[in-house]
């Protein structure tokens, strides 16, 4: 009877040369042939294991579709399952079913039988499925948490952080360092843009934002005993005061994962039951291109025409997290040539752009937008980016800068484009200055993109629309990535006249409608029709 490896060759999943190389790897590393085939990436594990399972008279399972018994999870410690990379599935007190990825590695089953005193039945599952199941049912870093608590009695772990002289020692403990690294690594792997550590009366929660939406991170319940040490470790990484727990603190750090580096922006605030921490994760290097933002061809052409002008102001508006800074960085990247002097005033500097002078605001020492802007003009810039116009003084200086032959890019916190002009007026800026210097107000939001791996069509009111069914690639959300939707309010003569009359945002919007300027919702629905996003997602970020 042919072995499983011969069947793989017969099915064309493996060549004779690859089989020979895998056998050589197995001998050299003293591992099973299955481990060599998977470790050497000679064959896809999802195609290999069903064939192996059939030849070994075992059952192959997809753990995402398998019912997992709580009793089975409680039967084995996180330390044991992490050490052997096995996932318990069913347990009735006499027999335990565990998922393994290598049928020829029987050490795990023998050890479990010895520890539990029961029969162990093995089924086959992919390593990635086992890892995901361990995270889902035991929590990220569960084995590390168990080991730390086993080495340090719970009462000591709980009380030790209250003593300032012990904080440094515990936070630098290799186990705590490893645990924080695991939490960061897992969040970055899942494309999280920030992580929220929150203390509650009955425990702690860790959430991460993926594509603009917060999701709970699966962590072991007993991680609450290590929460003070975790916060101290994060503070040390960010060069913050680990003793100070009464005042907010802000810091930053840089980490490397593989060949990629990430900047971590850390904010610590005191809360009712401890300190809450938010870590914002930013790639250390990013390429910004106007073509990658998701703007329609019409909007992109408009934006390119405005940034090509030698002077004037371009405002991007929207709430926090709507992608305003990314749009401005893309504009700066387009303008960034050796023939131009570009200066930015930011709070904070989010990404470093080569060839551009970037200045970090620091209100604690009096370095504010309004104070820094006049000084920066003495450096003879061609283009300036002011991170945000927050008050009349900053607005008027920015406008004077534009009037003296500079191109200025900035942001405003308003709900729509029409609200930008009204907001400047509310600050006390003279309407004629707004009308004569501002080229355009751009309002934008970020909508999630339908996952291409599980995208499916459906009929709604005689129209074919699309949605994501949910899969492993998108963590079951149906979305993967985000693009911008936008509305542009160019200051055409009709709009300028209304601004001079101090018109309301509603009046400006009515005029924009008469001029066939699409709203945020219009742009969003166009992307729904194109199969980029869903109606539900557009409704989430706009008001129809």
Coordinates of C-alpha atoms in Angstrom, one line a residue:
X1 CA 0.0 0.0 0.0
X2 CA 1.4 3.4 -1.0
X3 CA 2.4 5.8 1.8
X4 CA 0.9 9.2 2.1
X5 CA 4.0 10.8 0.5
X6 CA 3.5 8.7 -2.6
X7 CA -0.1 9.8 -2.8
X8 CA 1.0 13.4 -2.6
X9 CA 3.3 12.8 -5.5
X10 CA 0.6 11.0 -7.5
X11 CA -1.8 13.9 -6.9
X12 CA 0.8 16.4 -8.1
X13 CA 1.0 18.2 -4.7
X14 CA 4.7 17.2 -4.3
X15 CA 7.5 16.4 -6.8
X16 CA 10.0 13.6 -6.4
X17 CA 12.7 16.1 -5.9
X18 CA 10.8 17.9 -3.2
X19 CA 10.0 14.6 -1.4
X20 CA 13.7 13.8 -1.5
X21 CA 14.6 17.2 -0.1
X22 CA 12.0 16.8 2.7
X23 CA 13.3 13.4 3.7
X24 CA 16.8 14.8 3.9
X25 CA 15.5 17.7 6.0
X26 CA 13.7 15.3 8.3
X27 CA 16.9 13.2 8.8
X28 CA 19.1 16.3 9.4
X29 CA 16.6 17.9 11.9
X30 CA 15.5 14.6 13.5
X31 CA 11.9 15.4 12.9
X32 CA 9.0 13.6 11.3
X33 CA 8.4 13.8 7.5
X34 CA 5.2 15.7 8.1
X35 CA 7.0 18.3 10.1
X36 CA 9.7 18.5 7.4
X37 CA 7.1 18.9 4.7
X38 CA 5.3 21.7 6.5
X39 CA 8.4 23.4 8.0
X40 CA 10.2 23.4 4.7
X41 CA 7.0 24.6 2.9
X42 CA 7.2 21.8 0.4
X43 CA 3.4 21.4 0.5
X44 CA 0.4 23.3 1.8
X45 CA -0.5 22.0 5.2
X46 CA -4.3 22.2 4.5
X47 CA -3.7 19.8 1.5
X48 CA -1.2 17.6 3.3
X49 CA -3.1 16.8 6.5
X50 CA -6.3 15.3 5.0
X51 CA -4.2 12.8 3.1
X52 CA -2.1 12.0 6.2
X53 CA -5.2 11.7 8.3
X54 CA -6.8 9.2 5.9
X55 CA -3.6 7.0 5.8
X56 CA -3.3 7.1 9.6
X57 CA -7.0 6.4 10.2
X58 CA -7.4 9.8 12.0
X59 CA -10.0 12.5 11.7
X60 CA -9.0 15.8 10.1
X61 CA -10.9 18.8 11.6
X62 CA -11.3 22.5 11.0
X63 CA -11.2 23.9 14.5
X64 CA -13.1 27.0 13.4
X65 CA -16.0 24.7 12.6
X66 CA -15.5 22.3 15.6
X67 CA -17.5 22.5 18.8
X68 CA -15.0 22.9 21.7
X69 CA -16.0 21.6 25.1
X70 CA -15.3 24.0 28.1
X71 CA -14.5 21.0 30.2
X72 CA -11.7 20.1 27.7
X73 CA -10.2 23.6 27.9
X74 CA -10.3 23.5 31.7
X75 CA -8.7 20.0 31.8
X76 CA -5.4 21.2 30.3
X77 CA -3.3 24.1 31.4
X78 CA -2.2 26.9 29.0
X79 CA 1.4 26.0 29.8
X80 CA 0.9 22.4 28.6
X81 CA -1.1 23.1 25.4
X82 CA 1.3 25.9 24.5
X83 CA 4.4 23.6 25.0
X84 CA 3.0 20.9 22.8
X85 CA 0.9 23.0 20.4
X86 CA -2.2 21.0 20.9
X87 CA -5.8 22.0 21.3
X88 CA -8.2 20.1 23.6
X89 CA -11.7 19.6 22.0
X90 CA -13.8 17.2 24.0
X91 CA -13.6 15.7 27.5
X92 CA -16.0 13.4 29.3
X93 CA -13.8 12.6 32.4
X94 CA -12.5 9.4 30.9
X95 CA -11.4 10.3 27.4
X96 CA -9.9 13.6 26.0
X97 CA -9.9 14.5 22.4
X98 CA -7.0 16.8 21.3
X99 CA -6.1 18.3 18.0
X100 CA -2.5 17.9 16.9
X101 CA -0.7 18.9 13.8
X102 CA 1.8 16.0 13.5
X103 CA 0.4 12.5 13.8
X104 CA 3.9 11.0 14.4
X105 CA 4.6 13.1 17.4
X106 CA 3.1 11.1 20.3
X107 CA 4.9 12.7 23.2
X108 CA 2.1 15.2 23.8
X109 CA -0.5 12.4 24.0
X110 CA 1.6 10.3 26.4
X111 CA 2.3 13.3 28.7
X112 CA -1.4 14.2 28.8
X113 CA -2.4 10.6 29.6
X114 CA 0.2 10.5 32.4
X115 CA -1.0 13.8 33.9
X116 CA -4.8 13.3 33.5
X117 CA -4.9 9.5 33.9
X118 CA -7.3 9.2 31.0
X119 CA -7.3 8.0 27.4
X120 CA -6.3 10.6 24.8
X121 CA -7.7 10.5 21.3
X122 CA -5.9 12.5 18.6
X123 CA -7.4 14.3 15.6
X124 CA -5.4 16.3 13.0
X125 CA -5.7 20.1 12.5
X126 CA -3.5 22.7 10.8
X127 CA -1.0 24.5 13.0
X128 CA -2.5 27.9 12.2
X129 CA -5.9 26.6 13.3
X130 CA -4.5 25.3 16.6
X131 CA -2.7 28.7 17.2
X132 CA -5.9 30.6 16.6
X133 CA -7.9 28.3 18.8
X134 CA -5.4 28.6 21.7
X135 CA -5.7 32.4 21.4
X136 CA -9.5 32.2 21.3
X137 CA -10.0 29.8 24.2
X138 CA -7.0 30.5 26.4
X139 CA -6.2 34.1 25.5
X140 CA -3.1 35.7 24.1
X141 CA -0.1 35.1 26.4
X142 CA -2.0 32.7 28.6
X143 CA 1.0 30.4 29.1
X144 CA 3.2 33.3 30.1
X145 CA 0.7 34.6 32.6
X146 CA 0.4 31.1 34.1
X147 CA 4.2 30.8 34.5
X148 CA 4.6 34.3 36.0
X149 CA 1.8 33.6 38.6
X150 CA 3.3 30.2 39.4
X151 CA 6.6 31.8 40.1
X152 CA 5.2 34.8 42.0
X153 CA 2.3 34.1 44.4
X154 CA -0.8 36.0 43.5
X155 CA -0.8 38.2 46.6
X156 CA 2.7 39.3 45.9
X157 CA 2.0 40.2 42.3
X158 CA -1.0 42.2 43.4
X159 CA 0.7 44.2 46.1
X160 CA 4.3 44.5 44.8
X161 CA 3.5 47.2 42.2
X162 CA 2.1 49.5 44.9
X163 CA 5.7 49.8 46.2
X164 CA 7.7 52.1 43.9
X165 CA 11.0 50.5 44.6
X166 CA 9.7 47.1 43.3
X167 CA 8.1 48.4 40.1
X168 CA 11.2 48.7 38.1
X169 CA 12.3 45.2 39.1
X170 CA 9.0 43.5 38.2
X171 CA 8.4 45.4 35.0
X172 CA 11.9 44.4 33.8
X173 CA 11.2 40.7 34.7
X174 CA 11.7 38.7 31.5
X175 CA 8.3 37.1 31.8
X176 CA 6.5 40.4 31.9
X177 CA 8.6 41.7 29.0
X178 CA 7.6 38.6 27.0
X179 CA 4.0 39.0 27.9
X180 CA 3.8 42.7 26.7
X181 CA 5.7 41.7 23.5
X182 CA 3.2 38.9 22.8
X183 CA 0.3 41.4 23.2
X184 CA 1.9 43.9 20.9
X185 CA 2.9 41.2 18.3
X186 CA -0.5 39.7 18.2
X187 CA -2.2 43.1 17.8
X188 CA 0.2 44.2 15.0
X189 CA -0.3 40.8 13.2
X190 CA -4.0 41.5 13.2
X191 CA -3.5 45.0 11.7
X192 CA -4.6 46.9 14.8
X193 CA -4.0 50.6 14.8
X194 CA -4.2 51.0 18.5
X195 CA -4.5 48.9 21.7
X196 CA -6.6 50.0 24.7
X197 CA -5.7 48.7 28.2
X198 CA -8.6 49.4 30.6
X199 CA -8.9 48.7 34.3
X200 CA -12.3 47.9 35.8
X201 CA -13.6 47.0 39.3
X202 CA -13.9 43.3 38.4
X203 CA -10.9 42.9 36.2
X204 CA -9.2 44.4 33.1
X205 CA -10.0 44.4 29.4
X206 CA -7.7 44.8 26.4
X207 CA -9.3 46.0 23.2
X208 CA -7.7 46.8 19.8
X209 CA -9.0 48.9 16.9
X210 CA -9.0 47.2 13.5
X211 CA -10.2 49.1 10.5
X212 CA -11.6 51.7 12.8
X213 CA -13.7 49.4 15.0
X214 CA -12.8 48.2 18.5
X215 CA -12.7 44.5 19.2
X216 CA -12.1 42.7 22.5
X217 CA -8.7 40.9 22.6
X218 CA -8.9 37.4 24.0
X219 CA -6.7 37.3 27.1
X220 CA -6.7 35.0 30.2
X221 CA -8.8 36.3 33.1
X222 CA -6.0 36.0 35.5
X223 CA -4.0 38.6 33.6
X224 CA -5.7 41.1 35.9
X225 CA -3.1 40.2 38.6
X226 CA -0.3 41.3 36.3
X227 CA -2.0 44.5 35.1
X228 CA 0.2 46.9 37.2
X229 CA 3.3 45.2 36.0
X230 CA 2.1 45.4 32.4
X231 CA 1.5 49.1 32.7
X232 CA 4.9 49.7 34.3
X233 CA 6.6 47.8 31.5
X234 CA 4.8 49.9 28.9
X235 CA 5.8 53.1 30.8
X236 CA 9.4 52.0 30.8
X237 CA 9.3 51.3 27.1
X238 CA 8.0 54.8 26.5
X239 CA 10.4 56.6 28.9
X240 CA 7.6 57.6 31.3
X241 CA 7.6 58.0 35.1
X242 CA 6.5 54.6 36.5
X243 CA 5.9 56.1 39.9
X244 CA 3.5 58.8 38.8
X245 CA -0.1 57.4 38.7
X246 CA -2.1 60.6 39.4
X247 CA -1.4 62.6 36.3
X248 CA -1.7 61.8 32.5
X249 CA 1.5 61.0 30.7
X250 CA 2.4 60.8 27.0
X251 CA 5.4 58.9 25.6
X252 CA 6.6 57.0 22.6
X253 CA 8.7 54.0 21.7
X254 CA 9.8 52.1 18.7
X255 CA 9.6 48.3 18.2
X256 CA 10.8 45.9 15.5
X257 CA 8.9 42.9 14.3
X258 CA 10.8 41.0 11.7
X259 CA 12.1 43.5 9.2
X260 CA 9.4 46.1 10.0
X261 CA 9.6 48.9 12.6
X262 CA 6.7 50.5 14.3
X263 CA 6.3 53.7 16.3
X264 CA 4.2 53.4 19.5
X265 CA 2.5 56.5 20.8
X266 CA 1.6 55.9 24.4
X267 CA -1.0 57.8 26.4
X268 CA -1.6 57.0 30.1
X269 CA -4.5 58.5 32.1
X270 CA -5.6 57.8 35.7
X271 CA -9.0 56.1 36.0
X272 CA -11.3 55.0 38.8
X273 CA -9.7 51.6 39.2
X274 CA -6.2 52.1 38.0
X275 CA -4.5 53.5 34.9
X276 CA -5.8 53.2 31.4
X277 CA -3.4 53.1 28.5
X278 CA -3.8 53.6 24.8
X279 CA -1.0 52.6 22.5
X280 CA -1.3 53.9 18.9
X281 CA 0.6 51.8 16.4
X282 CA 2.2 53.6 13.4
X283 CA 4.5 52.0 10.8
X284 CA 7.9 53.8 11.1
X285 CA 8.0 54.2 7.3
X286 CA 5.0 54.6 5.0
X287 CA 4.6 55.5 1.3
X288 CA 1.9 58.1 0.8
X289 CA 0.3 58.4 -2.6
X290 CA -2.8 60.3 -3.6
X291 CA -3.8 57.3 -5.7
X292 CA -4.0 55.0 -2.7
X293 CA -6.5 57.0 -0.7
X294 CA -9.6 55.7 -2.4
X295 CA -10.8 59.1 -3.8
X296 CA -12.9 58.9 -7.0
X297 CA -11.2 59.9 -10.2
X298 CA -13.0 63.3 -10.1
X299 CA -12.0 64.1 -6.5
X300 CA -8.5 63.0 -7.1
X301 CA -8.1 65.3 -10.1
X302 CA -9.6 68.2 -8.1
X303 CA -7.1 67.5 -5.2
X304 CA -4.2 67.3 -7.5
X305 CA -5.2 70.6 -9.1
X306 CA -5.4 72.4 -5.8
X307 CA -2.0 71.2 -4.4
X308 CA -0.4 72.3 -7.7
X309 CA -1.3 75.9 -7.0
X310 CA 1.4 78.2 -5.7
X311 CA -0.5 79.8 -2.8
X312 CA -3.8 79.6 -0.9
X313 CA -5.2 77.2 1.7
X314 CA -6.6 73.7 1.5
X315 CA -8.5 72.5 4.5
X316 CA -9.4 68.8 5.3
X317 CA -12.2 68.4 7.8
X318 CA -13.6 65.5 9.8
X319 CA -13.5 64.0 13.3
X320 CA -10.5 62.2 14.9
X321 CA -9.6 59.1 13.0
X322 CA -11.1 60.1 9.7
X323 CA -7.8 60.0 7.8
X324 CA -7.2 63.8 7.6
X325 CA -3.5 63.5 8.4
X326 CA -3.0 60.7 5.9
X327 CA -4.5 62.9 3.1
X328 CA -2.3 65.8 4.0
X329 CA 0.8 63.6 4.1
X330 CA -0.1 62.3 0.6
X331 CA -0.3 65.9 -0.6
X332 CA 3.1 66.7 0.9
X333 CA 4.6 63.6 -0.7
X334 CA 3.3 64.8 -4.1
X335 CA 4.9 68.3 -3.4
X336 CA 8.1 67.0 -1.9
X337 CA 10.8 67.9 -4.4
X338 CA 14.3 69.4 -3.9
X339 CA 13.1 72.7 -5.5
X340 CA 10.6 73.3 -2.6
X341 CA 11.0 74.1 1.0
X342 CA 8.3 72.4 3.1
X343 CA 7.7 72.9 6.8
X344 CA 5.1 71.2 9.0
X345 CA 3.9 72.1 12.4
X346 CA 2.3 69.0 14.0
X347 CA 0.9 67.8 17.3
X348 CA 2.2 65.1 17.2
X349 CA 4.5 64.3 14.3
X350 CA 2.9 61.1 13.1
X351 CA 5.2 60.0 10.3
X352 CA 8.6 61.2 9.3
X353 CA 9.0 62.4 5.8
X354 CA 12.5 62.6 4.3
X355 CA 13.4 66.1 3.0
X356 CA 10.7 67.9 5.0
X357 CA 11.3 70.0 8.2
X358 CA 8.8 68.7 10.7
X359 CA 8.3 70.5 14.1
X360 CA 6.6 68.9 17.1
X361 CA 4.3 71.2 19.0
X362 CA 4.8 71.3 22.8
X363 CA 2.2 73.4 24.6
X364 CA 3.8 72.7 28.0
X365 CA 6.7 75.0 27.0
X366 CA 4.6 77.4 25.1
X367 CA 5.4 76.0 21.6
X368 CA 1.9 76.3 20.0
X369 CA 0.8 76.6 16.4
X370 CA 0.1 80.3 16.8
X371 CA 3.6 80.9 18.3
X372 CA 5.6 78.7 16.0
X373 CA 4.0 79.7 12.7
X374 CA 5.5 83.3 12.5
X375 CA 8.9 82.0 13.3
X376 CA 8.7 79.3 10.6
X377 CA 7.9 81.9 8.0
X378 CA 11.4 83.2 8.4
X379 CA 12.7 79.9 7.0
X380 CA 11.2 80.9 3.6
X381 CA 9.0 77.9 3.0
X382 CA 7.1 77.3 -0.2
X383 CA 4.6 75.0 1.4
X384 CA 3.5 74.7 5.1
X385 CA 1.3 72.2 6.8
X386 CA -0.4 73.3 10.0
X387 CA -1.6 70.2 11.8
X388 CA -4.8 71.8 13.0
X389 CA -6.4 75.2 13.1
X390 CA -7.9 75.5 16.6
X391 CA -8.2 79.2 17.3
X392 CA -8.6 82.6 15.7
X393 CA -4.9 83.5 16.1
X394 CA -3.7 80.3 14.3
X395 CA -6.3 80.8 11.6
X396 CA -5.5 84.4 10.9
X397 CA -1.7 83.7 10.7
X398 CA -2.3 80.7 8.4
X399 CA -4.5 83.0 6.1
X400 CA -1.8 85.7 6.2
X401 CA 0.7 83.1 5.2
X402 CA -1.4 82.1 2.2
X403 CA -1.9 85.7 1.2
X404 CA 1.9 86.3 1.1
X405 CA 2.5 83.6 -1.5
X406 CA 2.6 80.3 0.4
X407 CA 0.6 77.1 0.0
X408 CA -0.9 76.1 3.3
X409 CA -2.4 72.7 4.2
X410 CA -4.3 72.2 7.4
X411 CA -7.2 70.5 9.1
X412 CA -10.4 71.5 10.9
X413 CA -12.7 69.5 13.2
X414 CA -16.1 69.8 11.5
X415 CA -18.7 67.3 10.4
X416 CA -18.9 68.3 6.8
X417 CA -17.2 70.5 4.2
X418 CA -19.7 73.4 4.5
X419 CA -19.1 73.5 8.2
X420 CA -15.5 74.4 7.6
X421 CA -16.3 77.9 6.4
X422 CA -18.7 78.4 9.3
X423 CA -16.2 77.2 11.8
X424 CA -13.6 79.7 10.7
X425 CA -16.3 82.4 10.9
X426 CA -17.1 81.3 14.4
X427 CA -13.5 81.7 15.3
X428 CA -13.7 85.4 14.3
X429 CA -12.0 85.2 10.9
X430 CA -13.2 87.9 8.5
X431 CA -15.4 86.3 5.7
X432 CA -13.5 88.1 2.9
X433 CA -10.2 86.5 4.1
X434 CA -11.9 83.1 4.0
X435 CA -13.3 83.7 0.5
X436 CA -10.1 85.1 -0.9
X437 CA -7.6 82.6 0.4
X438 CA -9.2 79.2 0.8
X439 CA -9.3 77.0 -2.3
X440 CA -11.4 74.1 -1.0
X441 CA -12.9 72.5 2.1
X442 CA -12.7 68.7 2.0
X443 CA -14.6 66.5 4.4
X444 CA -13.7 62.9 4.6
X445 CA -14.4 59.6 6.4
X446 CA -12.9 56.2 6.3
X447 CA -15.1 53.2 5.3
X448 CA -14.1 49.6 5.6
X449 CA -13.5 47.7 2.4
X450 CA -15.3 44.4 1.7
X451 CA -12.8 41.5 2.2
X452 CA -11.8 40.2 -1.2
X453 CA -11.4 36.6 0.2
X454 CA -15.0 36.2 1.2
X455 CA -16.7 38.8 -1.0
X456 CA -20.2 37.6 -2.2
X457 CA -23.0 39.2 -4.2
X458 CA -26.7 39.4 -3.3
X459 CA -29.8 41.1 -4.7
X460 CA -31.5 44.0 -3.0
X461 CA -34.3 45.9 -4.7
X462 CA -33.3 44.6 -8.1
X463 CA -29.7 45.7 -7.7
X464 CA -26.6 43.5 -7.3
X465 CA -24.7 44.5 -4.2
X466 CA -21.8 42.9 -2.3
X467 CA -20.8 42.0 1.2
X468 CA -18.2 40.0 3.1
X469 CA -19.3 36.6 4.4
X470 CA -16.6 36.6 7.0
X471 CA -13.5 34.4 6.9
X472 CA -10.1 33.9 8.5
X473 CA -8.4 36.6 6.6
X474 CA -10.8 39.3 8.0
X475 CA -11.3 37.7 11.4
X476 CA -14.9 37.0 10.5
X477 CA -15.8 40.8 10.1
X478 CA -16.3 40.7 6.3
X479 CA -14.0 43.7 5.9
X480 CA -10.3 44.1 5.3
X481 CA -8.7 47.6 5.0
X482 CA -10.3 51.0 4.6
X483 CA -10.6 53.7 1.9
X484 CA -11.7 57.3 2.1
X485 CA -15.0 58.8 1.0
X486 CA -15.1 62.5 0.6
X487 CA -17.1 65.6 -0.2
X488 CA -15.4 68.7 -1.8
X489 CA -16.6 72.2 -1.4
X490 CA -14.5 74.3 -3.9
X491 CA -14.8 78.0 -3.3
X492 CA -16.5 78.9 -6.6
X493 CA -17.9 82.4 -7.0
X494 CA -21.4 81.2 -5.9
X495 CA -19.9 79.8 -2.6
X496 CA -17.7 82.8 -2.1
X497 CA -20.7 85.1 -2.3
X498 CA -22.5 83.1 0.4
X499 CA -19.5 83.1 2.7
X500 CA -19.2 86.9 2.4
X501 CA -22.9 87.0 3.5
X502 CA -22.1 84.8 6.5
X503 CA -24.4 82.1 5.2
X504 CA -25.1 79.0 7.4
X505 CA -23.7 75.6 6.7
X506 CA -27.2 74.5 5.5
X507 CA -27.3 77.3 3.0
X508 CA -23.8 76.5 1.7
X509 CA -24.8 72.8 1.4
X510 CA -27.9 73.8 -0.6
X511 CA -25.8 75.8 -2.9
X512 CA -23.3 72.9 -3.3
X513 CA -26.2 70.6 -4.2
X514 CA -27.3 73.1 -6.8
X515 CA -23.8 72.9 -8.3
X516 CA -23.9 69.1 -8.3
X517 CA -21.3 68.6 -5.7
X518 CA -21.6 65.1 -4.2
X519 CA -22.0 64.7 -0.4
X520 CA -20.1 62.2 1.7
X521 CA -23.1 59.9 1.5
X522 CA -23.2 60.2 -2.3
X523 CA -19.6 59.3 -2.6
X524 CA -20.1 56.4 -0.2
X525 CA -23.1 55.0 -2.1
X526 CA -21.1 55.2 -5.3
X527 CA -18.5 53.0 -3.7
X528 CA -21.3 50.6 -2.6
X529 CA -22.4 50.4 -6.2
X530 CA -18.8 49.6 -7.2
X531 CA -18.7 46.8 -4.7
X532 CA -16.0 48.5 -2.6
X533 CA -18.0 48.7 0.6
X534 CA -21.5 48.1 2.0
X535 CA -24.5 50.3 2.7
X536 CA -24.2 49.5 6.4
X537 CA -20.7 50.8 6.5
X538 CA -21.6 54.0 4.7
X539 CA -24.5 54.5 7.2
X540 CA -22.1 53.9 10.1
X541 CA -19.9 56.9 9.2
X542 CA -22.4 59.3 7.6
X543 CA -25.8 60.7 8.1
X544 CA -28.0 60.1 5.1

